[in-house]
mmCIF file of C-alpha atoms and ligand atoms in Angstrom:
data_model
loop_
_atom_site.group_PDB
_atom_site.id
_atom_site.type_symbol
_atom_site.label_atom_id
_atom_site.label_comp_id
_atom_site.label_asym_id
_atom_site.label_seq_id
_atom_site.Cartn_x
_atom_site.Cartn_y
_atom_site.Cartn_z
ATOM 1 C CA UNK A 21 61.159 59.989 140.189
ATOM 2 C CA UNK A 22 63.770 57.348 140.053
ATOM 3 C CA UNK A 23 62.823 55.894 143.834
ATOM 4 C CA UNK A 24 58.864 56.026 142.361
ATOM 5 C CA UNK A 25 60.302 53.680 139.818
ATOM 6 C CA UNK A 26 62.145 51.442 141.909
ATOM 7 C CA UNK A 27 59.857 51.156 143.926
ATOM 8 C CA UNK A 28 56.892 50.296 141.634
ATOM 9 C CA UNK A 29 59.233 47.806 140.635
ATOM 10 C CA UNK A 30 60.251 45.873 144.111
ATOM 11 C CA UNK A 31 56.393 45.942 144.585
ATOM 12 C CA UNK A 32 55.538 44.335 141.030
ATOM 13 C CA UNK A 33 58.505 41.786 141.194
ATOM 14 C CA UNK A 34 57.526 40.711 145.128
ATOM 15 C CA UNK A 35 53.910 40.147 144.231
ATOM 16 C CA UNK A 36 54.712 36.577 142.425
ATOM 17 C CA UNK A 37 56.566 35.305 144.836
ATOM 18 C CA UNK A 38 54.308 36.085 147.566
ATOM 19 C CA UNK A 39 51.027 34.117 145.369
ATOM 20 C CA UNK A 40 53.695 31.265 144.544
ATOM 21 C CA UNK A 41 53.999 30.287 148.272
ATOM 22 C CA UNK A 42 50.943 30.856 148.938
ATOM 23 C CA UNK A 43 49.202 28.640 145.959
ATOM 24 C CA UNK A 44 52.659 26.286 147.118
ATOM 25 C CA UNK A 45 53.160 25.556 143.007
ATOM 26 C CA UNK A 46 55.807 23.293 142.307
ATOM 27 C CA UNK A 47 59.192 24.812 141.390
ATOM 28 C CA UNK A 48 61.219 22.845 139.099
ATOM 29 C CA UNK A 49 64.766 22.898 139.729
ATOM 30 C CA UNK A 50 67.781 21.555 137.541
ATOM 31 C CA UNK A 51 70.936 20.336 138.582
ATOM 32 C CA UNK A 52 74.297 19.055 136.827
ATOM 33 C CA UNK A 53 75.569 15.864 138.994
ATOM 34 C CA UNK A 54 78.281 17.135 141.715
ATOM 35 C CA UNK A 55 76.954 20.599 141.637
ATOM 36 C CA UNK A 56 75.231 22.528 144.689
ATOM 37 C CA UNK A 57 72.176 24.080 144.686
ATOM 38 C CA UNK A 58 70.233 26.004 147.079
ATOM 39 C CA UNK A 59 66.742 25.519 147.534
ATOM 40 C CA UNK A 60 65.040 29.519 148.375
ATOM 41 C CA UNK A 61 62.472 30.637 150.915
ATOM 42 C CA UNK A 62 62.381 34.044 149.665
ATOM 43 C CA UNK A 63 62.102 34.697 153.277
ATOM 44 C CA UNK A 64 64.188 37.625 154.008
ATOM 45 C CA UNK A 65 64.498 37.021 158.212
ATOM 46 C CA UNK A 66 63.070 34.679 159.868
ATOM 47 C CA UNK A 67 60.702 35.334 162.963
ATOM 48 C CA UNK A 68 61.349 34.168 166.699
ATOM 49 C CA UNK A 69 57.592 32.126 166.111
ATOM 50 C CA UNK A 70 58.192 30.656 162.789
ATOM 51 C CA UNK A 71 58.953 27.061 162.216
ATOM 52 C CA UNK A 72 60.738 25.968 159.201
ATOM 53 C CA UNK A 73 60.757 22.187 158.220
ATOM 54 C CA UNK A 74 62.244 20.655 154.839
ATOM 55 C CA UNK A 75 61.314 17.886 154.086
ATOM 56 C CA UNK A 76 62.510 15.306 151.130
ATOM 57 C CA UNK A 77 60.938 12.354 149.415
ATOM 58 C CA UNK A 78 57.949 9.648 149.560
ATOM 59 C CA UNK A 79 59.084 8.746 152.672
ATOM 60 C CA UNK A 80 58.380 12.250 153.905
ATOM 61 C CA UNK A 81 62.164 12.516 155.767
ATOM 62 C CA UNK A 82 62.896 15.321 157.930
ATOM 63 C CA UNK A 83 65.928 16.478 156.659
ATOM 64 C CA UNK A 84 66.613 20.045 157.966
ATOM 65 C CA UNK A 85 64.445 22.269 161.041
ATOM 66 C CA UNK A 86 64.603 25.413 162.309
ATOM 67 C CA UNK A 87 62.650 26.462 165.449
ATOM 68 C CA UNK A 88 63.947 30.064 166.850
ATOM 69 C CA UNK A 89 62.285 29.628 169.981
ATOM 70 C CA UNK A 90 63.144 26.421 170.551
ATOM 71 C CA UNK A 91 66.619 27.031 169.293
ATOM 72 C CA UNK A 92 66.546 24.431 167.016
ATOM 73 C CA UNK A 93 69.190 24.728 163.995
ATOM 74 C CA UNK A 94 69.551 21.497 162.688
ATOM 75 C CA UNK A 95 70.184 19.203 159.229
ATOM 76 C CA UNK A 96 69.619 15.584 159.446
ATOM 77 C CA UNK A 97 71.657 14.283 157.003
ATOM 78 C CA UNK A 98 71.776 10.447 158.813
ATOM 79 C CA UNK A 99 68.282 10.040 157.521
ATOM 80 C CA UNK A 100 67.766 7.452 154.747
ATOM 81 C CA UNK A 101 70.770 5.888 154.947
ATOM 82 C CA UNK A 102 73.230 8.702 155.042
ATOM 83 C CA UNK A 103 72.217 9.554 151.699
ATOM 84 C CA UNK A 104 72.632 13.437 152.789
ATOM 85 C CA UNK A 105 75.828 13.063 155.165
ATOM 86 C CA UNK A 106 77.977 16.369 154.911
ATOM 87 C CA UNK A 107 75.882 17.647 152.012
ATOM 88 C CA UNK A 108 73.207 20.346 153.741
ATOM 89 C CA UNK A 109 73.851 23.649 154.764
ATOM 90 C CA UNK A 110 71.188 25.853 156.480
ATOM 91 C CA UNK A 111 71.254 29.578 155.651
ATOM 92 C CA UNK A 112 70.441 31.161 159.226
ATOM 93 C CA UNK A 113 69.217 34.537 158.182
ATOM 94 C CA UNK A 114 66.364 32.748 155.290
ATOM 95 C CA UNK A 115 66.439 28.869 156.024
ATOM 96 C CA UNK A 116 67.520 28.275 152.644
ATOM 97 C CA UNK A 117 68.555 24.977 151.802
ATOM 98 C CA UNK A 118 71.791 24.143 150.083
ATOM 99 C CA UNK A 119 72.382 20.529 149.035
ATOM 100 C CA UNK A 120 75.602 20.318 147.907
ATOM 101 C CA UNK A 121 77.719 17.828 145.591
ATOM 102 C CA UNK A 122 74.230 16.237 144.410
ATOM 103 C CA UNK A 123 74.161 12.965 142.807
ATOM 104 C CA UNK A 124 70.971 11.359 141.376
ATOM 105 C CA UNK A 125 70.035 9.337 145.054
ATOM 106 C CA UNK A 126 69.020 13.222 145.619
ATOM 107 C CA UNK A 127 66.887 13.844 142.966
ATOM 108 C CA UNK A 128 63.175 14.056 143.530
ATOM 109 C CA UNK A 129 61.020 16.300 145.843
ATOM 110 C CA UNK A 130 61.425 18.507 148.445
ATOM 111 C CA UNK A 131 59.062 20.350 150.400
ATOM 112 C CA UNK A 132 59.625 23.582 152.504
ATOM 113 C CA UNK A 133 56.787 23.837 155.369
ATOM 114 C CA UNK A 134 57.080 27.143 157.399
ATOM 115 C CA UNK A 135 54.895 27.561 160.639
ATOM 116 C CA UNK A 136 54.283 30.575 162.731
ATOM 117 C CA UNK A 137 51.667 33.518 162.288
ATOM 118 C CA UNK A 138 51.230 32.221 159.005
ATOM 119 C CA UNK A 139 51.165 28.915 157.579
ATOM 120 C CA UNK A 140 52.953 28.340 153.874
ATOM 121 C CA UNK A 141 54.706 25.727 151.951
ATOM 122 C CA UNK A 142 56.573 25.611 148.702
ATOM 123 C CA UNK A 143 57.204 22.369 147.093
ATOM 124 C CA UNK A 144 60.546 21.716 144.921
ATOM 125 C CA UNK A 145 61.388 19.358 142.053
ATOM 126 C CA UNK A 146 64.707 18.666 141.533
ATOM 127 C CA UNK A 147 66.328 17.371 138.545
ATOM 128 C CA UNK A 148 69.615 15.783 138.984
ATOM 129 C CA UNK A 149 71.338 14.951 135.499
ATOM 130 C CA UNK A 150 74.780 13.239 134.694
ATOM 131 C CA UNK A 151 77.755 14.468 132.665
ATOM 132 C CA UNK A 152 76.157 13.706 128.694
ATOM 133 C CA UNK A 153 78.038 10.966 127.177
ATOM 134 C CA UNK A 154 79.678 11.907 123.684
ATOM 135 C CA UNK A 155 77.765 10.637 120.361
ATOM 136 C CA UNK A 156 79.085 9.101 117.732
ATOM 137 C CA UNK A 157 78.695 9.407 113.716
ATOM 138 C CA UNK A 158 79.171 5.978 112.037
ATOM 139 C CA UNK A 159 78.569 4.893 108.162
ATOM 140 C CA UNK A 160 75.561 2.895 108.267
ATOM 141 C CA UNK A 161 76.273 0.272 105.659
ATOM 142 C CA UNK A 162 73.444 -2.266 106.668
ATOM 143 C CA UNK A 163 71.244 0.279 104.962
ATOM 144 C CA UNK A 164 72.278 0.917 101.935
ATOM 145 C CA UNK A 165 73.059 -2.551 100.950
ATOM 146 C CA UNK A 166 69.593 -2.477 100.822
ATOM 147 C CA UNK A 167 69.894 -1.287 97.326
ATOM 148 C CA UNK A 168 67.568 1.514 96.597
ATOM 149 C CA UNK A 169 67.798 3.370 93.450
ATOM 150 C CA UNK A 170 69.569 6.577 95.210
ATOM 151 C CA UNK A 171 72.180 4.509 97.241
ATOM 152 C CA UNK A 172 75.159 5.188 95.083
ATOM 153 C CA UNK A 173 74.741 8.801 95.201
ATOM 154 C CA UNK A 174 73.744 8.812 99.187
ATOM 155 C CA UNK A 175 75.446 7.889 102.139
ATOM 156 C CA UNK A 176 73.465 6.475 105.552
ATOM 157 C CA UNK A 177 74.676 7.622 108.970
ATOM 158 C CA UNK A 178 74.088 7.062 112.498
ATOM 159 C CA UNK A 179 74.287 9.189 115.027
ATOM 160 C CA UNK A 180 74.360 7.019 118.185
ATOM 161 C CA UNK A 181 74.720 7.015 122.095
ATOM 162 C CA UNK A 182 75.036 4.664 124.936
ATOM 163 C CA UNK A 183 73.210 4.643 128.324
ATOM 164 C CA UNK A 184 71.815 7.889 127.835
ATOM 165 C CA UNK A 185 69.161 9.039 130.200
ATOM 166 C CA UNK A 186 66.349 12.396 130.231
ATOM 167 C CA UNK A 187 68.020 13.239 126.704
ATOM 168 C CA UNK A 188 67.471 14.370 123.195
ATOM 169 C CA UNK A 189 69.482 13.383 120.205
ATOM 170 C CA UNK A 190 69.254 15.540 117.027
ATOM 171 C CA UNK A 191 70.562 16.084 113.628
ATOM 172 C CA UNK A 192 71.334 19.704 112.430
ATOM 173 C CA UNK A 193 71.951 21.180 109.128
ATOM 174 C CA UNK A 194 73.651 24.195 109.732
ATOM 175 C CA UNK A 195 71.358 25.963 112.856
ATOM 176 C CA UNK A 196 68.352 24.173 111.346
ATOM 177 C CA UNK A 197 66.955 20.990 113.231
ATOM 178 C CA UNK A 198 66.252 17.953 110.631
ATOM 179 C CA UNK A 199 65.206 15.052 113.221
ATOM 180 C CA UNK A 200 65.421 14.032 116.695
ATOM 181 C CA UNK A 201 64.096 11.350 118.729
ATOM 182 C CA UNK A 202 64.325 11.620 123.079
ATOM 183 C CA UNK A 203 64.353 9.425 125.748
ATOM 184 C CA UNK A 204 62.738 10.076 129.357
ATOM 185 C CA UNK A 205 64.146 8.429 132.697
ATOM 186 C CA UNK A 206 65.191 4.965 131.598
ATOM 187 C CA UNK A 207 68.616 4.688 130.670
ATOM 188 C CA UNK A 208 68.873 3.471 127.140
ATOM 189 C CA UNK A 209 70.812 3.505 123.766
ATOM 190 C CA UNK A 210 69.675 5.926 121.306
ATOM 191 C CA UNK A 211 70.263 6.428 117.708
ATOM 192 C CA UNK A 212 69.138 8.488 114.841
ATOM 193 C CA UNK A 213 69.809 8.030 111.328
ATOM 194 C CA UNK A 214 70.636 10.836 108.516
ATOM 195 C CA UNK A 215 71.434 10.469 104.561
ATOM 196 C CA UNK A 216 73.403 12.759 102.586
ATOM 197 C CA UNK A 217 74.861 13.032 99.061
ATOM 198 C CA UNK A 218 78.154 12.421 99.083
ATOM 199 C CA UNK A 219 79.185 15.724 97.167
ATOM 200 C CA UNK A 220 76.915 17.342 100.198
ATOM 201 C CA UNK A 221 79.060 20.582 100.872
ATOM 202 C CA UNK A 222 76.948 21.728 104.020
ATOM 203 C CA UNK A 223 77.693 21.407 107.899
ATOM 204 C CA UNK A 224 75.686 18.686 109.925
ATOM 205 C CA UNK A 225 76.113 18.198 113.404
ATOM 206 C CA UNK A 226 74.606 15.741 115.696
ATOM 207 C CA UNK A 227 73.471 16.913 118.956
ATOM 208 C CA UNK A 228 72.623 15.339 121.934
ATOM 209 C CA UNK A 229 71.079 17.290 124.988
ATOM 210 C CA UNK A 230 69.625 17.572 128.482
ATOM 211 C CA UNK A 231 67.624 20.637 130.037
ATOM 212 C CA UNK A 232 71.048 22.155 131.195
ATOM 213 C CA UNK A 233 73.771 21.078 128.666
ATOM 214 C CA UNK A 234 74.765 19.730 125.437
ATOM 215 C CA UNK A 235 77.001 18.456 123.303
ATOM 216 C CA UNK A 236 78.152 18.252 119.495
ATOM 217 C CA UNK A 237 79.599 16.347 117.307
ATOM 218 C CA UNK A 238 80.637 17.637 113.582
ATOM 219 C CA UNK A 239 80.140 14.979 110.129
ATOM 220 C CA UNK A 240 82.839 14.790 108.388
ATOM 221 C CA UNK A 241 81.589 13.877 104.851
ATOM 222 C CA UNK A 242 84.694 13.373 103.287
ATOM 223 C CA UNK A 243 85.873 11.128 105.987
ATOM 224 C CA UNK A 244 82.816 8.645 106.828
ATOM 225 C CA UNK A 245 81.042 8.691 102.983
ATOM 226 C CA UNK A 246 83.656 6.051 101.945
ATOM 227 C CA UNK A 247 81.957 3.151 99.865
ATOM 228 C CA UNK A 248 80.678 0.264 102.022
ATOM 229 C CA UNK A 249 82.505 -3.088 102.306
ATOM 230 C CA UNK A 250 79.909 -4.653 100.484
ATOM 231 C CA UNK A 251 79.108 -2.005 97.958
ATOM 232 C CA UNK A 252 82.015 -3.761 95.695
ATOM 233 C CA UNK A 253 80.015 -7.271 96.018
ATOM 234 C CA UNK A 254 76.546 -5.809 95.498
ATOM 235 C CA UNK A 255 77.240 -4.102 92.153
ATOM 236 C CA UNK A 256 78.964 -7.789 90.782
ATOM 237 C CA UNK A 257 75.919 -9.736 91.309
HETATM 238 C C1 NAG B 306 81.053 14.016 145.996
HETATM 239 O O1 NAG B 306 80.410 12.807 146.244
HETATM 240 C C2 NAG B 306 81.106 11.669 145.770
HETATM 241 C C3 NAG B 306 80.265 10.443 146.067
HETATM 242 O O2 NAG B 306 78.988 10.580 145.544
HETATM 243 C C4 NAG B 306 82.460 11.564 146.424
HETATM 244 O O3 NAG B 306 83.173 10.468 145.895
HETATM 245 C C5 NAG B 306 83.234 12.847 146.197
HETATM 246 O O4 NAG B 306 84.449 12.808 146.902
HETATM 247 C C6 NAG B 306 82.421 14.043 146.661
HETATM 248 N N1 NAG B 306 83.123 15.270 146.296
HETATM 249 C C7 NAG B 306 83.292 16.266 147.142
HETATM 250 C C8 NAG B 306 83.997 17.469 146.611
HETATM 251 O O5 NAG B 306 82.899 16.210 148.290
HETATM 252 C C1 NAG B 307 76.247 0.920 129.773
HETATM 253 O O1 NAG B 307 75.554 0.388 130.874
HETATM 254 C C2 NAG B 307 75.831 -0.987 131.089
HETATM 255 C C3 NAG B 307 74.929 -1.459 132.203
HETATM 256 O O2 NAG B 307 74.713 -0.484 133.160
HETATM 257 C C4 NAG B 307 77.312 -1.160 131.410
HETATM 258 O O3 NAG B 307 77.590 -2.526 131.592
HETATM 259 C C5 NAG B 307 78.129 -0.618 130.258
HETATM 260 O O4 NAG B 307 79.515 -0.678 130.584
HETATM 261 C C6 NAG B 307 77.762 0.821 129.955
HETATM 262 N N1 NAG B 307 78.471 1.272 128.766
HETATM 263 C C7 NAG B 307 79.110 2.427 128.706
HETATM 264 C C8 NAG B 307 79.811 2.721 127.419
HETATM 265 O O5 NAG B 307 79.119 3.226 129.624
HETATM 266 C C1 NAG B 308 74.032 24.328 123.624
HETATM 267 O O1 NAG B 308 74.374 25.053 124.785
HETATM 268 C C2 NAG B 308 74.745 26.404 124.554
HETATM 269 C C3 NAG B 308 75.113 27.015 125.869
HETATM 270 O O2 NAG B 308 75.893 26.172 126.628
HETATM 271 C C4 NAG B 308 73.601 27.165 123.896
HETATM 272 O O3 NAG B 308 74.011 28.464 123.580
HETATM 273 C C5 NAG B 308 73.189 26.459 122.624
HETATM 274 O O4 NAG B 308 72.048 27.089 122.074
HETATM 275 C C6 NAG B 308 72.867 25.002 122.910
HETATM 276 N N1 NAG B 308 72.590 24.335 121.642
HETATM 277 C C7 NAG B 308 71.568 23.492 121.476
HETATM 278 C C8 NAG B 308 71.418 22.930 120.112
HETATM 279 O O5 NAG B 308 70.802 23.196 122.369
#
């Protein structure tokens, strides 16, 4: 009964992977920055007629081959520049590709072409992100010299970060998102803006993160809500 099971279930889980190389969909795959990460053929051996080719890039580079009957076993890692020197490995039993201490020059797409009785390819996009810079809570006091009615009971804040990249910075009260604004590829400065009371007793954290990480940094009320330099002026004129 058990092995019935089991093997209802290898026959279920194989069937996606089988239509996936076949329909070659894209397979997105994220990386932190000086990580390794394999790329899979879900092949489980690899036949004396089967060709396997990866292949990285625009410029279509050859960057690893296997050919059995040509004995063939080979990375090329002096193509574009060296960009991939010492960083492939080639698993021999599947032709899996491992590209290891990644950096962002090896971000971007690779293809997997496998020849022999049968023809597939699988294409792979991989996301290479850096270490997340920290963010940073400031008093905003440009904005409440701007003297609306509730600016004496509320304090402006920034949360802010520099050269940030494929990010999102938020503002949380307690587990609950308030705001957030995100940035794609370009590498910019980012900032988000929150008010509280000053008697405000509950948690806020600002949050900035990528697909694979994240990072946060706890308001301290108490600490930042002190008046402005300019308060003192404002409320003498
Ligand atoms: C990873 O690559 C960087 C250059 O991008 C290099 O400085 C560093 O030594 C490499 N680390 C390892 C463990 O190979
Ligand atoms: C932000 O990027 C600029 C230009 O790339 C650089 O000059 C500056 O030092 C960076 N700032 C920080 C805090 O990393
Ligand atoms: C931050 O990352 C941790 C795991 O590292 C995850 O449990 C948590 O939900 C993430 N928080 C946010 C706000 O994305």
């Amino acid at each position: 009964m058990f092995s019935m099971f089991l093997l209802f279930c290898l026959c279920w889980w194989s069937l996606p992977g089988v239509f996936s190389s076949k329909t070659n969909k894209i397979q997105s795959v994220s990386v932190m920055e000086e990580e390794s990460v394999t790329l899979q053929t879900f092949v489980t051996k690899i036949h004396d007629d089967d060709d396997i080719l990866w292949i990285f890039g625009a410029e279509m580079s050859l960057i690893a081959k296997i050919s059995i009957e040509n004995q063939i076993f080979s990375t090329f890692d002096d193509v574009l520049d060296g960009r991939f020197k010492d960083r492939l490995e080639l698993d021999p039993q599947t032709g899996s590709l491992t590209i290891t201490n990644i950096t962002t020059q090896h971000a971007g797409v690779y293809k997997l072409e496998i020849n022999g009785v049968k023809r597939s390819s699988k294409t792979f996009n991989v996301f290479v992100y850096g270490p997340l810079p920290t963010s940073d809570i400031t008093r905003d006091c440009s904005s409440s010299s701007s003297s609306s009615s509730s600016s004496s009971s509320h304090c402006s804040l920034v949360c802010s970060v520099v050269n940030v990249s494929d990010a999102m910075l938020s503002w949380y009260k307690g587990n609950s998102l308030l705001s957030s604004i995100s940035v794609s590829d370009l590498s910019i400065s980012l900032s988000l803006p929150l008010e509280v009371e000053y008697q405000d007793k509950n948690s806020y954290s600002c949050v900035i993160n990528n697909p694979i990480s994240n990072q946060t940094t706890h308001l301290d009320i108490t600490q930042l809500c002190q008046p402005c330099p300019g308060m003192l002026v404002l409320v003498l004129t």
